[in-house]
Every structure is written in C-alpha cells, then in structure tokens.
mmCIF file of C-alpha atoms in Angstrom:
data_model
loop_
_atom_site.group_PDB
_atom_site.id
_atom_site.type_symbol
_atom_site.label_atom_id
_atom_site.label_comp_id
_atom_site.label_asym_id
_atom_site.label_seq_id
_atom_site.Cartn_x
_atom_site.Cartn_y
_atom_site.Cartn_z
ATOM 1 C CA UNK A 1 61.007 -31.803 48.612
ATOM 2 C CA UNK A 2 59.542 -28.769 47.125
ATOM 3 C CA UNK A 3 59.690 -29.294 43.241
ATOM 4 C CA UNK A 4 62.391 -26.905 42.000
ATOM 5 C CA UNK A 5 60.552 -23.474 40.604
ATOM 6 C CA UNK A 6 61.743 -23.059 37.189
ATOM 7 C CA UNK A 7 59.766 -26.501 36.389
ATOM 8 C CA UNK A 8 56.646 -25.108 37.955
ATOM 9 C CA UNK A 9 57.496 -21.813 36.076
ATOM 10 C CA UNK A 10 57.655 -23.449 32.829
ATOM 11 C CA UNK A 11 54.357 -25.741 33.153
ATOM 12 C CA UNK A 12 52.159 -24.370 30.867
ATOM 13 C CA UNK A 13 49.394 -24.120 32.956
ATOM 14 C CA UNK A 14 51.485 -22.523 35.891
ATOM 15 C CA UNK A 15 52.327 -20.579 33.224
ATOM 16 C CA UNK A 16 48.861 -19.330 32.514
ATOM 17 C CA UNK A 17 48.284 -18.859 35.422
ATOM 18 C CA UNK A 18 50.592 -16.525 36.539
ATOM 19 C CA UNK A 19 50.020 -14.393 33.217
ATOM 20 C CA UNK A 20 47.130 -11.923 34.001
ATOM 21 C CA UNK A 21 45.436 -10.795 30.891
ATOM 22 C CA UNK A 22 43.649 -8.262 33.351
ATOM 23 C CA UNK A 23 45.147 -6.398 35.588
ATOM 24 C CA UNK A 24 44.240 -4.034 38.241
ATOM 25 C CA UNK A 25 45.909 -1.274 38.899
ATOM 26 C CA UNK A 26 46.819 -1.756 42.710
ATOM 27 C CA UNK A 27 45.297 1.270 45.471
ATOM 28 C CA UNK A 28 46.724 2.583 48.527
ATOM 29 C CA UNK A 29 44.255 3.569 50.950
ATOM 30 C CA UNK A 30 44.587 4.296 54.928
ATOM 31 C CA UNK A 31 43.255 3.486 57.700
ATOM 32 C CA UNK A 32 43.178 5.974 60.302
ATOM 33 C CA UNK A 33 45.377 5.404 63.488
ATOM 34 C CA UNK A 34 42.427 6.941 65.986
ATOM 35 C CA UNK A 35 44.570 5.588 69.570
ATOM 36 C CA UNK A 36 47.090 8.109 67.865
ATOM 37 C CA UNK A 37 45.179 11.549 67.630
ATOM 38 C CA UNK A 38 41.540 11.510 67.241
ATOM 39 C CA UNK A 39 41.184 15.247 66.097
ATOM 40 C CA UNK A 40 43.753 14.724 63.175
ATOM 41 C CA UNK A 41 44.272 10.652 62.952
ATOM 42 C CA UNK A 42 47.163 9.706 61.166
ATOM 43 C CA UNK A 43 46.499 6.948 58.102
ATOM 44 C CA UNK A 44 48.051 3.638 58.119
ATOM 45 C CA UNK A 45 48.688 2.632 54.260
ATOM 46 C CA UNK A 46 47.277 -0.278 53.210
ATOM 47 C CA UNK A 47 47.745 -1.289 49.315
ATOM 48 C CA UNK A 48 45.148 -3.664 47.741
ATOM 49 C CA UNK A 49 46.883 -5.647 44.834
ATOM 50 C CA UNK A 50 44.169 -8.698 44.919
ATOM 51 C CA UNK A 51 43.912 -9.363 40.909
ATOM 52 C CA UNK A 52 47.081 -7.114 40.093
ATOM 53 C CA UNK A 53 50.181 -7.507 37.570
ATOM 54 C CA UNK A 54 52.177 -9.442 40.464
ATOM 55 C CA UNK A 55 49.378 -11.245 42.733
ATOM 56 C CA UNK A 56 49.508 -14.520 40.834
ATOM 57 C CA UNK A 57 53.661 -15.021 41.425
ATOM 58 C CA UNK A 58 53.031 -13.115 44.799
ATOM 59 C CA UNK A 59 50.456 -16.675 45.431
ATOM 60 C CA UNK A 60 53.242 -19.100 44.193
ATOM 61 C CA UNK A 61 56.027 -17.362 45.848
ATOM 62 C CA UNK A 62 54.380 -17.746 48.915
ATOM 63 C CA UNK A 63 53.267 -21.555 48.493
ATOM 64 C CA UNK A 64 56.866 -22.123 47.912
ATOM 65 C CA UNK A 65 58.737 -19.913 50.680
ATOM 66 C CA UNK A 66 55.774 -20.974 53.589
ATOM 67 C CA UNK A 67 56.531 -24.582 54.616
ATOM 68 C CA UNK A 68 60.659 -22.790 55.124
ATOM 69 C CA UNK A 69 59.390 -20.227 57.486
ATOM 70 C CA UNK A 70 59.943 -22.433 60.357
ATOM 71 C CA UNK A 71 63.631 -23.322 60.049
ATOM 72 C CA UNK A 72 64.235 -20.079 60.690
ATOM 73 C CA UNK A 73 65.414 -19.451 64.054
ATOM 74 C CA UNK A 74 63.767 -16.117 64.755
ATOM 75 C CA UNK A 75 60.229 -16.809 63.201
ATOM 76 C CA UNK A 76 57.316 -15.841 64.989
ATOM 77 C CA UNK A 77 54.363 -16.976 63.967
ATOM 78 C CA UNK A 78 52.250 -14.295 65.870
ATOM 79 C CA UNK A 79 51.747 -13.078 69.404
ATOM 80 C CA UNK A 80 50.525 -16.616 70.649
ATOM 81 C CA UNK A 81 53.880 -18.234 69.461
ATOM 82 C CA UNK A 82 56.006 -15.228 70.542
ATOM 83 C CA UNK A 83 54.097 -15.552 74.205
ATOM 84 C CA UNK A 84 54.680 -19.320 75.127
ATOM 85 C CA UNK A 85 58.419 -18.644 73.829
ATOM 86 C CA UNK A 86 59.084 -15.884 76.308
ATOM 87 C CA UNK A 87 57.233 -18.254 79.241
ATOM 88 C CA UNK A 88 59.916 -20.725 78.553
ATOM 89 C CA UNK A 89 62.862 -18.422 78.482
ATOM 90 C CA UNK A 90 64.701 -18.670 81.005
ATOM 91 C CA UNK A 91 66.935 -15.013 81.727
ATOM 92 C CA UNK A 92 68.786 -14.030 84.516
ATOM 93 C CA UNK A 93 67.147 -9.971 85.882
ATOM 94 C CA UNK A 94 70.808 -9.055 86.591
ATOM 95 C CA UNK A 95 71.737 -9.836 82.592
ATOM 96 C CA UNK A 96 69.242 -9.327 80.512
ATOM 97 C CA UNK A 97 66.326 -6.663 79.753
ATOM 98 C CA UNK A 98 63.134 -6.716 78.113
ATOM 99 C CA UNK A 99 62.647 -3.857 75.839
ATOM 100 C CA UNK A 100 59.506 -3.171 73.590
ATOM 101 C CA UNK A 101 59.620 -0.238 71.144
ATOM 102 C CA UNK A 102 57.238 1.316 69.101
ATOM 103 C CA UNK A 103 58.130 3.152 65.549
ATOM 104 C CA UNK A 104 57.123 6.655 65.053
ATOM 105 C CA UNK A 105 57.193 7.397 61.203
ATOM 106 C CA UNK A 106 57.702 3.878 59.531
ATOM 107 C CA UNK A 107 57.999 5.799 56.546
ATOM 108 C CA UNK A 108 60.040 8.490 55.936
ATOM 109 C CA UNK A 109 58.175 11.933 55.481
ATOM 110 C CA UNK A 110 58.238 13.601 52.360
ATOM 111 C CA UNK A 111 57.715 17.375 51.675
ATOM 112 C CA UNK A 112 55.565 17.183 48.835
ATOM 113 C CA UNK A 113 56.375 20.593 47.508
ATOM 114 C CA UNK A 114 59.675 19.138 46.537
ATOM 115 C CA UNK A 115 57.579 16.782 43.731
ATOM 116 C CA UNK A 116 55.993 17.351 41.012
ATOM 117 C CA UNK A 117 52.217 16.818 41.159
ATOM 118 C CA UNK A 118 50.805 14.270 38.750
#
C-alpha cells in the first residue's frame, strides 16, 4: 500500500526536499534529426530541467505513480515488451490490420513574426 501523498508532503523532511532554494531555469535544446534532412535538419526539442523548480516534485510523483503503471492494460514498457505482446497476439489477417505511423509535426508551427521578440 502506498503512503498517502498528503502525509508524505506534510512530513518535514519531505517538505524540505520539495522546496528547491536555488532552482535553475530549464534549458531548451534541440537534437538534429539528420535522418530527415542532412543539409538543414529539423530539431527535436529536449528540455533539460534537472535542478529546476519542479524537479523535486517530479521525483516524488514518479515514485508514487510508477508502481501503478503496470496495472494499466494499455501500458507498454518498451519495444521488447511490445514485441512480446504482439508475438502472443492471435489475429485473423482478414479482420485486422497492424498499422504504424510516423508523426510529421508533433508541435504546431507558429509564425514567429506574430509574436513579440524577447
């Protein structure tokens, strides 16, 4: 049985952990997707937020929520888990199709001239 989150937060030691006295500002970086275009690759946004204001809270929530994931029927841990799942799946070929897709643009493209520059 997991402890009540409010009891954890009311604990003095846990409260001290949750208060980050000197947080850092998360940094937005991009990793180039060279498999898309070698000359002008689009970037994959990555936010480095270790040590940020909400980093301690994220760690507590992960500790509370992680054990619950295995109880969600649609949860797939990784590619190996998915392959094991579909290997044991019995499907009539005429009734079902296995379909894959690639997200072309996960984030909407904003017209930067409409927004003030910082």
